[in-house]
PDB file of C-alpha atoms in Angstrom:
ATOM      1  CA  MET A   1      -4.727  -2.299  -5.226  1.00  0.00           C
ATOM      2  CA  SER A   2      -2.251  -4.934  -4.194  1.00  0.00           C
ATOM      3  CA  PHE A   3       0.843  -6.698  -5.477  1.00  0.00           C
ATOM      4  CA  VAL A   4       2.085 -10.222  -4.804  1.00  0.00           C
ATOM      5  CA  ALA A   5       5.576 -11.191  -5.935  1.00  0.00           C
ATOM      6  CA  GLY A   6       5.448 -13.984  -8.498  1.00  0.00           C
ATOM      7  CA  SER A   7       8.101 -15.887  -6.588  1.00  0.00           C
ATOM      8  CA  ARG A   8       5.591 -16.328  -3.741  1.00  0.00           C
ATOM      9  CA  LEU A   9       2.961 -17.958  -5.926  1.00  0.00           C
ATOM     10  CA  THR A  10       2.710 -21.723  -6.154  1.00  0.00           C
ATOM     11  CA  ALA A  11       0.828 -23.736  -8.756  1.00  0.00           C
ATOM     12  CA  GLU A  12      -2.009 -24.028  -6.249  1.00  0.00           C
ATOM     13  CA  THR A  13      -2.263 -20.295  -5.523  1.00  0.00           C
ATOM     14  CA  ARG A  14      -1.987 -19.441  -9.231  1.00  0.00           C
ATOM     15  CA  ALA A  15      -5.052 -21.599  -9.894  1.00  0.00           C
ATOM     16  CA  GLN A  16      -7.132 -19.713  -7.304  1.00  0.00           C
ATOM     17  CA  VAL A  17      -9.053 -16.578  -8.224  1.00  0.00           C
ATOM     18  CA  PHE A  18      -8.500 -15.123  -4.741  1.00  0.00           C
ATOM     19  CA  PRO A  19      -5.611 -16.969  -3.097  1.00  0.00           C
ATOM     20  CA  ARG A  20      -5.461 -16.796   0.694  1.00  0.00           C
ATOM     21  CA  LEU A  21      -2.197 -14.960   1.130  1.00  0.00           C
ATOM     22  CA  ALA A  22      -1.216 -11.473   2.133  1.00  0.00           C
ATOM     23  CA  PRO A  23       0.084  -9.257  -0.661  1.00  0.00           C
ATOM     24  CA  ASP A  24       3.580  -7.820  -0.479  1.00  0.00           C
ATOM     25  CA  LEU A  25       2.278  -4.322  -1.238  1.00  0.00           C
ATOM     26  CA  ALA A  26      -1.143  -2.788  -0.591  1.00  0.00           C
ATOM     27  CA  VAL A  27      -2.170   0.605  -1.962  1.00  0.00           C
ATOM     28  CA  GLU A  28      -5.088   2.622  -0.572  1.00  0.00           C
ATOM     29  CA  VAL A  29      -6.306   5.642  -2.511  1.00  0.00           C
ATOM     30  CA  LEU A  30      -8.418   7.738  -0.173  1.00  0.00           C
ATOM     31  CA  SER A  31     -11.815   9.073  -1.072  1.00  0.00           C
ATOM     32  CA  PRO A  32     -13.422  12.122   0.570  1.00  0.00           C
ATOM     33  CA  SER A  33     -15.664   9.849   2.658  1.00  0.00           C
ATOM     34  CA  ASP A  34     -12.794   7.873   4.224  1.00  0.00           C
ATOM     35  CA  ARG A  35     -12.477   8.413   7.959  1.00  0.00           C
ATOM     36  CA  PRO A  36      -8.938   8.525   9.443  1.00  0.00           C
ATOM     37  CA  ARG A  37      -9.686   5.903  12.114  1.00  0.00           C
ATOM     38  CA  ALA A  38     -11.118   3.471   9.545  1.00  0.00           C
ATOM     39  CA  VAL A  39      -8.041   3.936   7.331  1.00  0.00           C
ATOM     40  CA  LEU A  40      -5.686   3.269  10.260  1.00  0.00           C
ATOM     41  CA  ASP A  41      -7.713   0.179  11.141  1.00  0.00           C
ATOM     42  CA  ARG A  42      -7.318  -1.145   7.577  1.00  0.00           C
ATOM     43  CA  ILE A  43      -3.579  -0.423   7.631  1.00  0.00           C
ATOM     44  CA  GLY A  44      -3.321  -2.324  10.914  1.00  0.00           C
ATOM     45  CA  GLU A  45      -5.167  -5.262   9.375  1.00  0.00           C
ATOM     46  CA  TYR A  46      -2.813  -5.257   6.383  1.00  0.00           C
ATOM     47  CA  ILE A  47       0.299  -5.160   8.561  1.00  0.00           C
ATOM     48  CA  GLU A  48      -1.067  -7.820  10.910  1.00  0.00           C
ATOM     49  CA  ALA A  49      -1.855 -10.076   7.938  1.00  0.00           C
ATOM     50  CA  GLY A  50       1.755  -9.839   6.753  1.00  0.00           C
ATOM     51  CA  VAL A  51       1.699  -7.041   4.167  1.00  0.00           C
ATOM     52  CA  ARG A  52       5.248  -5.695   4.025  1.00  0.00           C
ATOM     53  CA  LEU A  53       4.531  -2.254   2.533  1.00  0.00           C
ATOM     54  CA  VAL A  54       1.395  -0.083   2.476  1.00  0.00           C
ATOM     55  CA  TRP A  55       1.010   3.145   0.534  1.00  0.00           C
ATOM     56  CA  VAL A  56      -1.905   5.412   1.445  1.00  0.00           C
ATOM     57  CA  ILE A  57      -2.405   8.017  -1.277  1.00  0.00           C
ATOM     58  CA  ASP A  58      -4.472  11.092  -0.465  1.00  0.00           C
ATOM     59  CA  PRO A  59      -5.344  12.936  -3.697  1.00  0.00           C
ATOM     60  CA  GLN A  60      -7.079  15.804  -1.872  1.00  0.00           C
ATOM     61  CA  GLN A  61      -4.099  16.538   0.377  1.00  0.00           C
ATOM     62  CA  ARG A  62      -1.674  15.764  -2.477  1.00  0.00           C
ATOM     63  CA  ARG A  63       0.482  13.452  -0.395  1.00  0.00           C
ATOM     64  CA  ALA A  64       1.061   9.834   0.477  1.00  0.00           C
ATOM     65  CA  VAL A  65       2.133   7.955   3.558  1.00  0.00           C
ATOM     66  CA  GLU A  66       4.250   4.818   3.442  1.00  0.00           C
ATOM     67  CA  TYR A  67       3.811   2.244   6.210  1.00  0.00           C
ATOM     68  CA  ARG A  68       6.003  -0.732   7.047  1.00  0.00           C
ATOM     69  CA  SER A  69       4.384  -0.974  10.478  1.00  0.00           C
ATOM     70  CA  LEU A  70       1.925   1.167  12.403  1.00  0.00           C
ATOM     71  CA  SER A  71       4.828   2.842  14.151  1.00  0.00           C
ATOM     72  CA  GLU A  72       6.939   3.300  11.028  1.00  0.00           C
ATOM     73  CA  ALA A  73       5.243   5.820   8.742  1.00  0.00           C
ATOM     74  CA  ARG A  74       6.955   8.060   6.203  1.00  0.00           C
ATOM     75  CA  GLN A  75       5.233  11.107   4.674  1.00  0.00           C
ATOM     76  CA  ILE A  76       5.725  11.524   0.932  1.00  0.00           C
ATOM     77  CA  PRO A  77       5.129  15.026  -0.476  1.00  0.00           C
ATOM     78  CA  PRO A  78       3.901  15.631  -4.053  1.00  0.00           C
ATOM     79  CA  SER A  79       7.512  16.124  -5.109  1.00  0.00           C
ATOM     80  CA  GLY A  80       8.478  12.782  -3.520  1.00  0.00           C
ATOM     81  CA  THR A  81       8.681   9.288  -4.929  1.00  0.00           C
ATOM     82  CA  LEU A  82       6.855   6.065  -4.215  1.00  0.00           C
ATOM     83  CA  ASP A  83       9.691   3.558  -4.026  1.00  0.00           C
ATOM     84  CA  GLY A  84       9.185  -0.202  -4.051  1.00  0.00           C
ATOM     85  CA  ALA A  85      12.543  -0.691  -2.257  1.00  0.00           C
ATOM     86  CA  ASP A  86      12.980  -4.306  -1.137  1.00  0.00           C
ATOM     87  CA  VAL A  87       9.294  -5.167  -1.708  1.00  0.00           C
ATOM     88  CA  LEU A  88       9.096  -4.214  -5.385  1.00  0.00           C
ATOM     89  CA  PRO A  89      12.741  -3.769  -6.447  1.00  0.00           C
ATOM     90  CA  GLY A  90      13.303  -1.366  -9.310  1.00  0.00           C
ATOM     91  CA  PHE A  91       9.879   0.280  -9.064  1.00  0.00           C
ATOM     92  CA  SER A  92       9.605   3.982  -8.404  1.00  0.00           C
ATOM     93  CA  CYS A  93       7.021   6.547  -9.371  1.00  0.00           C
ATOM     94  CA  SER A  94       6.933  10.273  -8.803  1.00  0.00           C
ATOM     95  CA  LEU A  95       3.884  10.991  -6.667  1.00  0.00           C
ATOM     96  CA  GLY A  96       3.331  14.228  -8.571  1.00  0.00           C
ATOM     97  CA  GLU A  97       2.865  12.250 -11.797  1.00  0.00           C
ATOM     98  CA  ILE A  98      -0.139  10.367 -10.469  1.00  0.00           C
ATOM     99  CA  LEU A  99      -1.811  13.092  -8.406  1.00  0.00           C
ATOM    100  CA  PRO A 100      -4.409  15.283 -10.125  1.00  0.00           C
TER     101      PRO A 100
END
């Protein structure tokens, strides 16, 4: 899942089905078959492309990790909150509410 702030969209990008721009937020929900190295590679690609915030949600481990860069990762426990901060102001969601 991804999010692009409306203020970043132009008339041209709004007309495109898949505009060529990096989202502001990318969310990865892990499946049991995901390999850690492949996930880190995807996160690196997101960050390199200009994604400002990446959330990796691991339903099996009941946690999430927030990335703003590959060297800046924050663990979020089930009792923690996904916070949009400066990327998605006003958005927050208790991780425990969305985990099974």
